[in-house]
Amino acid sequence: GTLAAVGGGKGNIHFFDLRTTSGHLGSYVDAHTDEVTRVRFQSTSGLLASASEDGLMCVHDTCQSTEEKALKSVMNTQTAIRDIGFFGPSG
């Protein structure tokens, strides 16, 4: 696709349009409080999973217009998460 998501050291997730050189589209700044260690898109939808040193695993619907609407699910593992992904044929 043309959308890239990058995890940041301050708990932020930044979005970029790969078709342009100044393609910063925006950021999610409220879901995590510590370094975002992994972000993964689900291949057939606008879902994005994020993992963080804060122990939170979040699922975002990037088709939504605001970060608040996009946050669909949060799970607290109470330990740092370094990898995340989707399971199944369209994972």
mmCIF file of C-alpha atoms in Angstrom:
data_model
loop_
_atom_site.group_PDB
_atom_site.id
_atom_site.type_symbol
_atom_site.label_atom_id
_atom_site.label_comp_id
_atom_site.label_asym_id
_atom_site.label_seq_id
_atom_site.Cartn_x
_atom_site.Cartn_y
_atom_site.Cartn_z
ATOM 1 C CA GLY A 1 0.000 0.000 0.000
ATOM 2 C CA THR A 2 0.893 3.633 0.157
ATOM 3 C CA LEU A 3 0.434 4.144 3.910
ATOM 4 C CA ALA A 4 3.310 3.548 6.313
ATOM 5 C CA ALA A 5 3.127 3.551 10.103
ATOM 6 C CA VAL A 6 6.199 4.105 12.277
ATOM 7 C CA GLY A 7 6.400 3.616 16.043
ATOM 8 C CA GLY A 8 8.147 6.291 18.053
ATOM 9 C CA GLY A 9 10.187 6.434 21.229
ATOM 10 C CA LYS A 10 7.671 8.589 23.087
ATOM 11 C CA GLY A 11 4.686 6.306 22.567
ATOM 12 C CA ASN A 12 3.624 7.909 19.290
ATOM 13 C CA ILE A 13 2.650 6.253 16.004
ATOM 14 C CA HIS A 14 3.327 8.381 12.915
ATOM 15 C CA PHE A 15 1.653 7.898 9.525
ATOM 16 C CA PHE A 16 3.207 8.688 6.157
ATOM 17 C CA ASP A 17 2.003 8.695 2.542
ATOM 18 C CA LEU A 18 4.757 6.919 0.617
ATOM 19 C CA ARG A 19 3.763 8.619 -2.644
ATOM 20 C CA THR A 20 5.124 12.010 -1.546
ATOM 21 C CA THR A 21 8.354 13.293 -0.011
ATOM 22 C CA SER A 22 6.516 15.393 2.579
ATOM 23 C CA GLY A 23 3.973 12.702 3.258
ATOM 24 C CA HIS A 24 3.493 13.002 7.049
ATOM 25 C CA LEU A 25 -0.241 12.530 7.491
ATOM 26 C CA GLY A 26 -0.518 12.660 11.259
ATOM 27 C CA SER A 27 0.148 10.769 14.462
ATOM 28 C CA TYR A 28 -1.570 8.809 17.198
ATOM 29 C CA VAL A 29 -0.274 10.167 20.501
ATOM 30 C CA ASP A 30 -2.585 8.810 23.213
ATOM 31 C CA ALA A 31 -2.629 4.994 22.947
ATOM 32 C CA HIS A 32 0.832 4.326 24.413
ATOM 33 C CA THR A 33 2.945 5.917 27.142
ATOM 34 C CA ASP A 34 6.311 4.326 26.277
ATOM 35 C CA GLU A 35 8.314 3.321 23.199
ATOM 36 C CA VAL A 36 6.218 1.716 20.453
ATOM 37 C CA THR A 37 8.179 -1.406 19.570
ATOM 38 C CA ARG A 38 6.138 -2.791 16.664
ATOM 39 C CA VAL A 39 3.327 -1.780 14.321
ATOM 40 C CA ARG A 40 1.651 -4.155 11.857
ATOM 41 C CA PHE A 41 -1.109 -3.633 9.315
ATOM 42 C CA GLN A 42 -3.661 -6.381 8.709
ATOM 43 C CA SER A 43 -3.351 -7.008 4.978
ATOM 44 C CA THR A 44 -7.013 -6.780 3.927
ATOM 45 C CA SER A 45 -8.349 -3.958 6.098
ATOM 46 C CA GLY A 46 -7.363 -0.688 7.689
ATOM 47 C CA LEU A 47 -6.561 -2.368 11.008
ATOM 48 C CA LEU A 48 -3.233 -1.593 12.643
ATOM 49 C CA ALA A 49 -1.879 -3.455 15.667
ATOM 50 C CA SER A 50 0.654 -1.707 17.887
ATOM 51 C CA ALA A 51 2.837 -3.004 20.709
ATOM 52 C CA SER A 52 4.799 -1.067 23.282
ATOM 53 C CA GLU A 53 7.226 -1.178 26.174
ATOM 54 C CA ASP A 54 4.284 0.007 28.325
ATOM 55 C CA GLY A 55 2.762 -3.499 28.040
ATOM 56 C CA LEU A 56 -0.192 -2.379 25.933
ATOM 57 C CA MET A 57 -1.270 -4.077 22.742
ATOM 58 C CA CYS A 58 -3.676 -1.905 20.736
ATOM 59 C CA VAL A 59 -5.774 -2.376 17.607
ATOM 60 C CA HIS A 60 -6.611 0.737 15.599
ATOM 61 C CA ASP A 61 -9.000 1.155 12.658
ATOM 62 C CA THR A 62 -7.012 3.590 10.498
ATOM 63 C CA CYS A 63 -10.078 4.239 8.316
ATOM 64 C CA GLN A 64 -11.551 6.338 11.153
ATOM 65 C CA SER A 65 -11.129 10.112 11.140
ATOM 66 C CA THR A 66 -9.780 10.568 14.688
ATOM 67 C CA GLU A 67 -7.477 8.673 17.014
ATOM 68 C CA GLU A 68 -10.264 8.343 19.569
ATOM 69 C CA LYS A 69 -12.582 6.671 17.047
ATOM 70 C CA ALA A 70 -9.736 4.561 15.622
ATOM 71 C CA LEU A 71 -8.794 2.858 18.909
ATOM 72 C CA LYS A 72 -10.835 -0.366 18.875
ATOM 73 C CA SER A 73 -9.148 -2.591 21.442
ATOM 74 C CA VAL A 74 -6.519 -2.412 24.194
ATOM 75 C CA MET A 75 -4.986 -5.311 26.099
ATOM 76 C CA ASN A 76 -2.611 -4.803 29.029
ATOM 77 C CA THR A 77 -0.093 -7.657 29.314
ATOM 78 C CA GLN A 78 1.689 -5.965 32.251
ATOM 79 C CA THR A 79 5.052 -6.616 30.582
ATOM 80 C CA ALA A 80 6.875 -5.072 27.637
ATOM 81 C CA ILE A 81 5.791 -6.318 24.205
ATOM 82 C CA ARG A 82 8.382 -6.460 21.441
ATOM 83 C CA ASP A 83 6.436 -8.138 18.608
ATOM 84 C CA ILE A 84 2.843 -8.367 17.438
ATOM 85 C CA GLY A 85 0.966 -9.651 14.432
ATOM 86 C CA PHE A 86 -2.280 -10.959 13.001
ATOM 87 C CA PHE A 87 -3.107 -14.653 12.631
ATOM 88 C CA GLY A 88 -4.780 -16.310 9.671
ATOM 89 C CA PRO A 89 -4.710 -16.254 5.882
ATOM 90 C CA SER A 90 -5.114 -12.480 5.638
ATOM 91 C CA GLY A 91 -2.774 -11.731 8.542
#
